[in-house]
Amino acid sequence: VDARENARDPRREETRAILVDGFGNRAPLELLGLLGHADQRVRQGAQFELARRGRKTELLAVARGATVHPFARLHALWGYGQLLRRGAAEAAALMPLLKDEDSEMRAQTAKVLGDAAAAGMAGLGAGLVPLVADASPRVRLQASIALGKCREASAVEALFSLAERDGADPVLRHAAAAGLAGCAGRAELVAR
């Protein structure tokens, strides 16, 4: 599927050239700039290359940059998450992002931490518990699922509260169930 009226758009040629040239020979600063590119394939290529090179400091700086383009922040966070899952980055560096003004950054940070826990990293759940009551439904969703992956026992009451408060929403009900499946013991589940 193509939009023929845009066939001569210079942005298409620029994107094609970037994708053909690849990312392996690009300077780190150029790759960081490409994290905010209009084309997702370019953003993802830059993200993967920065993660492959282990550029955790730069990725973290972009993820934390409140004035940086939202796409760039997200791809930087996901790149840092790639390093985190490989044991090449520190989870503690992401904790401030759980209080970010941007709700999608909070949600995606919770997801990244949950994925790191699923990859074997321990002790990530305690900072996620307050997000179960976040104003944003997406944050509550991602935090609840991440808590289940973290097996955070201190989250059980917050997850039961979420189920009571938002149980009519099937997506949030599923998130509460996924969180409780990982966090609560059988006796706690049966007692409710």
Short mmCIF file of N, CA, C and O in Angstrom, two decimals, residues 23 31-52 55-56 58-65 68-85 94 97 102 104-105 108-109 112:
data_model
loop_
_atom_site.label_atom_id
_atom_site.label_comp_id
_atom_site.label_asym_id
_atom_site.label_seq_id
_atom_site.Cartn_x
_atom_site.Cartn_y
_atom_site.Cartn_z
N PHE A 23 22.96 1.56 10.17
CA PHE A 23 23.25 2.32 11.38
C PHE A 23 24.63 2.05 11.97
O PHE A 23 25.10 2.80 12.81
N LEU A 31 23.12 8.97 15.85
CA LEU A 31 22.14 7.95 16.25
C LEU A 31 21.17 8.50 17.29
O LEU A 31 19.96 8.24 17.22
N LEU A 32 21.68 9.26 18.23
CA LEU A 32 20.81 9.86 19.24
C LEU A 32 19.80 10.80 18.58
O LEU A 32 18.62 10.82 18.97
N GLY A 33 20.22 11.54 17.58
CA GLY A 33 19.30 12.42 16.85
C GLY A 33 18.24 11.64 16.09
O GLY A 33 17.10 12.08 15.97
N LEU A 34 18.60 10.47 15.60
CA LEU A 34 17.66 9.65 14.84
C LEU A 34 16.59 8.99 15.72
O LEU A 34 15.59 8.51 15.21
N LEU A 35 16.79 9.01 17.03
CA LEU A 35 15.77 8.45 17.94
C LEU A 35 14.45 9.22 17.84
O LEU A 35 13.41 8.69 18.20
N GLY A 36 14.49 10.45 17.37
CA GLY A 36 13.29 11.25 17.22
C GLY A 36 12.82 11.38 15.78
O GLY A 36 11.96 12.21 15.48
N HIS A 37 13.35 10.57 14.88
CA HIS A 37 13.00 10.64 13.45
C HIS A 37 11.51 10.34 13.25
O HIS A 37 10.89 9.61 14.03
N ALA A 38 10.94 10.85 12.18
CA ALA A 38 9.53 10.65 11.88
C ALA A 38 9.19 9.20 11.56
O ALA A 38 8.08 8.75 11.80
N ASP A 39 10.14 8.44 11.05
CA ASP A 39 9.89 7.06 10.64
C ASP A 39 10.30 6.10 11.75
O ASP A 39 11.43 6.12 12.23
N GLN A 40 9.37 5.24 12.13
CA GLN A 40 9.62 4.30 13.23
C GLN A 40 10.79 3.35 12.93
O GLN A 40 11.54 2.99 13.83
N ARG A 41 10.95 2.95 11.69
CA ARG A 41 12.05 2.04 11.34
C ARG A 41 13.40 2.67 11.61
O ARG A 41 14.33 2.01 12.06
N VAL A 42 13.49 3.97 11.36
CA VAL A 42 14.73 4.69 11.62
C VAL A 42 14.95 4.81 13.13
O VAL A 42 16.05 4.56 13.63
N ARG A 43 13.90 5.19 13.86
CA ARG A 43 14.03 5.31 15.32
C ARG A 43 14.47 3.98 15.93
O ARG A 43 15.37 3.92 16.76
N GLN A 44 13.85 2.91 15.48
CA GLN A 44 14.17 1.60 16.04
C GLN A 44 15.58 1.15 15.65
O GLN A 44 16.30 0.57 16.46
N GLY A 45 15.99 1.44 14.44
CA GLY A 45 17.36 1.10 14.01
C GLY A 45 18.39 1.81 14.86
O GLY A 45 19.40 1.22 15.28
N ALA A 46 18.15 3.10 15.13
CA ALA A 46 19.06 3.86 15.98
C ALA A 46 19.06 3.31 17.40
O ALA A 46 20.12 3.16 18.02
N GLN A 47 17.89 2.99 17.92
CA GLN A 47 17.77 2.42 19.27
C GLN A 47 18.58 1.13 19.38
O GLN A 47 19.37 0.96 20.32
N PHE A 48 18.38 0.22 18.44
CA PHE A 48 19.08 -1.06 18.50
C PHE A 48 20.59 -0.90 18.37
O PHE A 48 21.35 -1.61 19.03
N GLU A 49 21.02 0.02 17.54
CA GLU A 49 22.46 0.23 17.37
C GLU A 49 23.08 0.82 18.62
O GLU A 49 24.16 0.40 19.06
N LEU A 50 22.39 1.78 19.24
CA LEU A 50 22.91 2.36 20.49
C LEU A 50 22.96 1.30 21.59
O LEU A 50 23.93 1.24 22.36
N ALA A 51 21.95 0.45 21.66
CA ALA A 51 21.96 -0.62 22.66
C ALA A 51 23.07 -1.63 22.35
O ALA A 51 23.77 -2.09 23.26
N ARG A 52 23.25 -1.95 21.06
CA ARG A 52 24.32 -2.89 20.68
C ARG A 52 25.68 -2.37 21.12
O ARG A 52 26.54 -3.12 21.56
N ARG A 55 25.58 2.03 24.82
CA ARG A 55 25.61 3.46 25.13
C ARG A 55 24.55 3.81 26.19
O ARG A 55 23.68 4.64 25.96
N LYS A 56 24.66 3.20 27.35
CA LYS A 56 23.63 3.38 28.38
C LYS A 56 23.56 4.81 28.91
O LYS A 56 22.47 5.30 29.18
N GLU A 58 24.15 7.68 27.35
CA GLU A 58 23.46 8.53 26.39
C GLU A 58 21.98 8.19 26.30
O GLU A 58 21.12 9.08 26.24
N LEU A 59 21.66 6.89 26.28
CA LEU A 59 20.26 6.48 26.23
C LEU A 59 19.50 6.99 27.45
O LEU A 59 18.39 7.50 27.34
N LEU A 60 20.11 6.87 28.62
CA LEU A 60 19.46 7.33 29.84
C LEU A 60 19.26 8.85 29.82
O LEU A 60 18.21 9.35 30.22
N ALA A 61 20.25 9.58 29.32
CA ALA A 61 20.13 11.04 29.25
C ALA A 61 18.97 11.46 28.35
O ALA A 61 18.21 12.37 28.69
N VAL A 62 18.81 10.79 27.22
CA VAL A 62 17.70 11.12 26.32
C VAL A 62 16.37 10.73 26.97
O VAL A 62 15.40 11.49 26.92
N ALA A 63 16.31 9.56 27.58
CA ALA A 63 15.07 9.12 28.24
C ALA A 63 14.64 10.10 29.33
O ALA A 63 13.45 10.36 29.52
N ARG A 64 15.59 10.65 30.04
CA ARG A 64 15.28 11.58 31.13
C ARG A 64 15.02 13.00 30.65
O ARG A 64 14.54 13.83 31.41
N GLY A 65 15.32 13.30 29.40
CA GLY A 65 15.21 14.66 28.88
C GLY A 65 13.77 15.10 28.69
O GLY A 65 13.13 14.75 27.71
N VAL A 68 12.95 16.69 25.35
CA VAL A 68 13.29 15.91 24.17
C VAL A 68 11.99 15.39 23.53
O VAL A 68 10.99 15.18 24.22
N HIS A 69 12.01 15.16 22.22
CA HIS A 69 10.85 14.63 21.51
C HIS A 69 10.36 13.35 22.19
O HIS A 69 11.18 12.49 22.54
N PRO A 70 9.05 13.19 22.37
CA PRO A 70 8.52 12.00 23.07
C PRO A 70 8.95 10.67 22.44
O PRO A 70 9.25 9.72 23.16
N PHE A 71 9.00 10.60 21.10
CA PHE A 71 9.45 9.35 20.47
C PHE A 71 10.89 9.05 20.83
O PHE A 71 11.26 7.90 21.08
N ALA A 72 11.73 10.07 20.85
CA ALA A 72 13.14 9.87 21.18
C ALA A 72 13.26 9.37 22.62
O ALA A 72 14.06 8.46 22.89
N ARG A 73 12.49 9.95 23.52
CA ARG A 73 12.54 9.51 24.92
C ARG A 73 12.13 8.04 25.05
O ARG A 73 12.78 7.26 25.76
N LEU A 74 11.06 7.66 24.37
CA LEU A 74 10.59 6.27 24.46
C LEU A 74 11.60 5.30 23.88
O LEU A 74 11.91 4.27 24.49
N HIS A 75 12.13 5.61 22.71
CA HIS A 75 13.11 4.69 22.11
C HIS A 75 14.39 4.62 22.94
O HIS A 75 15.00 3.55 23.05
N ALA A 76 14.77 5.72 23.56
CA ALA A 76 15.93 5.69 24.45
C ALA A 76 15.65 4.81 25.66
O ALA A 76 16.50 4.02 26.08
N LEU A 77 14.46 4.93 26.22
CA LEU A 77 14.07 4.09 27.35
C LEU A 77 14.09 2.62 26.95
O LEU A 77 14.62 1.77 27.67
N TRP A 78 13.50 2.30 25.81
CA TRP A 78 13.48 0.91 25.36
C TRP A 78 14.88 0.39 25.09
O TRP A 78 15.19 -0.77 25.37
N GLY A 79 15.76 1.24 24.54
CA GLY A 79 17.15 0.84 24.33
C GLY A 79 17.86 0.56 25.65
O GLY A 79 18.60 -0.41 25.78
N TYR A 80 17.61 1.42 26.63
CA TYR A 80 18.17 1.20 27.96
C TYR A 80 17.62 -0.11 28.54
O TYR A 80 18.36 -0.87 29.17
N GLY A 81 16.35 -0.37 28.28
CA GLY A 81 15.75 -1.63 28.74
C GLY A 81 16.42 -2.84 28.12
O GLY A 81 16.56 -3.88 28.77
N GLN A 82 16.82 -2.74 26.86
CA GLN A 82 17.56 -3.83 26.23
C GLN A 82 18.85 -4.12 27.01
O GLN A 82 19.19 -5.28 27.26
N LEU A 83 19.54 -3.06 27.39
CA LEU A 83 20.77 -3.22 28.16
C LEU A 83 20.46 -3.76 29.56
O LEU A 83 21.22 -4.59 30.07
N LEU A 84 19.39 -3.31 30.14
CA LEU A 84 19.00 -3.76 31.47
C LEU A 84 18.74 -5.27 31.48
O LEU A 84 19.20 -5.99 32.36
N ARG A 85 18.04 -5.75 30.47
CA ARG A 85 17.74 -7.19 30.40
C ARG A 85 19.00 -8.03 30.20
O ARG A 85 19.02 -9.20 30.55
N LEU A 94 16.52 4.13 36.39
CA LEU A 94 15.20 4.37 35.80
C LEU A 94 14.15 4.80 36.81
O LEU A 94 13.09 5.30 36.42
N LEU A 97 12.09 7.97 36.54
CA LEU A 97 11.12 8.03 35.44
C LEU A 97 9.75 7.50 35.85
O LEU A 97 8.76 7.76 35.17
N ASP A 102 5.15 12.83 32.11
CA ASP A 102 4.52 12.18 30.96
C ASP A 102 4.03 10.79 31.38
O ASP A 102 4.82 9.92 31.73
N GLU A 104 2.92 8.36 29.64
CA GLU A 104 3.42 7.25 28.82
C GLU A 104 4.84 6.86 29.21
O GLU A 104 5.20 5.68 29.16
N MET A 105 5.63 7.81 29.65
CA MET A 105 6.97 7.47 30.15
C MET A 105 6.85 6.64 31.44
O MET A 105 7.60 5.68 31.63
N GLN A 108 5.70 3.11 30.31
CA GLN A 108 6.74 2.34 29.62
C GLN A 108 7.92 2.01 30.55
O GLN A 108 8.55 0.97 30.39
N THR A 109 8.18 2.87 31.51
CA THR A 109 9.23 2.55 32.49
C THR A 109 8.80 1.35 33.32
O THR A 109 9.61 0.44 33.58
N VAL A 112 9.28 -1.70 31.14
CA VAL A 112 10.70 -2.03 31.01
C VAL A 112 11.20 -2.73 32.28
O VAL A 112 11.93 -3.73 32.21
#
